[in-house]
Amino acid sequence: VDAAYDGMCEVQILDHDAPMYAKLREYQVHGSVYGVIPAKRIVHKPLGEWSTEEIRVEGDNIKVTVNGEVIVDGNIRRACKGHNVAPDGGKKNPYTVDHKNHPGMFNKKGYISFCGHGEGLKIRNVRILDLGDKK
């Protein structure tokens, strides 16, 4: 299972200014809905200082706020024009910014996971709030 494609979405958590990430594409920077909605590039706090991040998902709407600054405020269904997979059944999806299929993008239930690339990440005070079926 690949969270970026099989799950509802993957929101990037990484130091996009680190030399190892010098060649990231716009949809890969911190806070981006990977391959679907690019985030506004932020300046991170110095290494070792805690940041805050809120990821709010209501239906197809997603909002990512880092240290009080909104860096993503979008709708995943609109971002891909309703095509989470290529209309022709192929592997190349012209409607996503990474041109890949995201078959799980419209999932409404599933798991929350924190995935990493191995260089280390510390997370504290995680809170999950069920927003229920707002209508």
Coordinates of C-alpha atoms in Angstrom, one line a residue:
V1 CA 0.0 0.0 0.0
D2 CA 1.3 3.4 -0.9
A3 CA -0.3 6.2 1.2
A4 CA 0.1 8.8 -1.6
Y5 CA -2.0 6.8 -4.0
D6 CA -4.0 4.1 -2.3
G7 CA -5.1 6.3 0.7
M8 CA -7.2 9.4 0.7
C9 CA -4.1 11.5 0.5
E10 CA -0.6 12.0 1.8
V11 CA 0.3 15.4 3.2
Q12 CA 4.1 15.9 3.1
I13 CA 6.1 16.4 6.3
L14 CA 9.6 17.3 5.4
D15 CA 12.3 20.0 5.4
H16 CA 12.0 21.1 1.8
D17 CA 14.9 23.4 2.2
A18 CA 17.3 20.6 3.1
P19 CA 20.0 20.0 0.4
M20 CA 18.8 16.4 -0.1
Y21 CA 15.4 17.8 -1.3
A22 CA 16.8 20.5 -3.6
K23 CA 15.0 19.0 -6.6
L24 CA 11.5 18.6 -5.2
R25 CA 8.6 19.4 -7.5
E26 CA 6.0 21.9 -6.4
Y27 CA 3.6 19.1 -5.3
Q28 CA 6.3 17.5 -3.0
V29 CA 7.1 20.4 -0.7
H30 CA 6.0 20.4 3.0
G31 CA 2.3 20.5 3.4
S32 CA 1.4 19.5 -0.1
V33 CA -1.3 17.0 -0.8
Y34 CA 1.1 14.8 -2.6
G35 CA 0.6 14.8 -6.3
V36 CA -2.7 16.6 -6.1
I37 CA -2.5 20.1 -4.5
P38 CA 0.8 21.9 -4.1
A39 CA 1.4 23.8 -0.9
K40 CA 2.6 27.4 -0.5
R41 CA 6.3 27.0 0.3
I42 CA 7.1 28.1 3.8
V43 CA 10.2 29.0 5.7
H44 CA 10.6 26.4 8.4
K45 CA 11.5 27.1 12.0
P46 CA 15.2 26.3 12.9
L47 CA 16.0 22.7 13.3
G48 CA 15.1 21.6 16.9
E49 CA 12.3 24.1 17.3
W50 CA 8.8 22.7 17.5
S51 CA 6.3 23.7 14.8
T52 CA 2.5 23.3 14.8
E53 CA 0.5 21.8 12.0
E54 CA -3.2 21.3 11.6
I55 CA -4.6 19.2 8.8
R56 CA -8.4 19.6 8.5
V57 CA -10.4 17.4 6.1
E58 CA -14.1 17.9 5.6
G59 CA -15.5 15.8 2.8
D60 CA -13.3 16.6 -0.2
N61 CA -12.0 19.9 1.3
I62 CA -8.5 19.9 2.9
K63 CA -6.8 22.7 4.7
V64 CA -3.2 22.6 6.0
T65 CA -2.0 25.2 8.4
V66 CA 1.6 25.4 9.7
N67 CA 2.5 27.7 12.5
G68 CA -0.7 29.7 12.0
E69 CA -0.1 30.1 8.2
V70 CA -2.5 28.4 5.8
I71 CA -0.4 26.7 3.1
V72 CA -3.1 24.6 1.4
D73 CA -6.8 25.3 1.2
G74 CA -8.3 23.3 -1.6
N75 CA -10.7 20.6 -2.7
I76 CA -9.2 17.3 -3.9
R77 CA -12.1 16.5 -6.2
R78 CA -11.9 19.9 -7.9
A79 CA -8.1 19.7 -8.1
C80 CA -8.3 16.6 -10.3
K81 CA -11.5 17.6 -12.0
G82 CA -13.2 14.5 -10.5
H83 CA -10.7 12.1 -12.1
N84 CA -8.6 10.3 -9.4
V85 CA -7.7 7.7 -12.0
A86 CA -7.1 8.2 -15.8
P87 CA -10.4 8.2 -17.7
D88 CA -8.9 5.9 -20.3
G89 CA -7.8 3.3 -17.7
G90 CA -4.2 4.0 -18.4
K91 CA -1.3 4.7 -15.9
K92 CA -0.9 8.4 -16.9
N93 CA -3.6 10.7 -15.4
P94 CA -3.7 14.1 -17.1
Y95 CA -5.9 15.5 -14.2
T96 CA -3.4 15.2 -11.3
V97 CA -0.3 17.4 -11.0
D98 CA 2.0 14.4 -10.7
H99 CA 0.1 12.7 -13.7
K100 CA -0.4 9.5 -11.6
N101 CA -3.5 7.6 -10.6
H102 CA -4.7 8.1 -7.0
P103 CA -7.4 5.4 -6.7
G104 CA -8.0 5.9 -3.0
M105 CA -8.3 9.7 -3.1
F106 CA -12.0 9.8 -2.6
N107 CA -12.0 7.4 0.4
K108 CA -14.0 8.7 3.3
K109 CA -12.8 6.1 5.9
G110 CA -9.4 4.6 6.6
Y111 CA -6.3 4.9 8.7
I112 CA -4.0 7.8 9.6
S113 CA -0.3 7.1 9.4
F114 CA 2.9 9.0 9.7
C115 CA 5.3 7.8 7.0
G116 CA 9.0 8.9 6.8
H117 CA 12.0 8.7 4.5
G118 CA 14.3 7.5 7.3
E119 CA 16.1 10.7 8.4
G120 CA 14.0 11.1 11.6
L121 CA 11.0 13.0 12.7
K122 CA 9.6 13.8 16.1
I123 CA 5.9 14.3 16.6
R124 CA 4.1 15.3 19.8
N125 CA 0.7 16.2 21.1
V126 CA -1.2 14.6 18.2
R127 CA -5.0 15.1 18.4
I128 CA -7.6 13.7 16.1
L129 CA -11.1 15.2 16.1
D130 CA -13.9 13.5 14.3
L131 CA -15.8 16.3 12.6
G132 CA -18.8 14.0 12.0
D133 CA -21.2 14.2 9.0
K134 CA -21.6 18.0 8.7
K135 CA -24.3 18.9 6.2

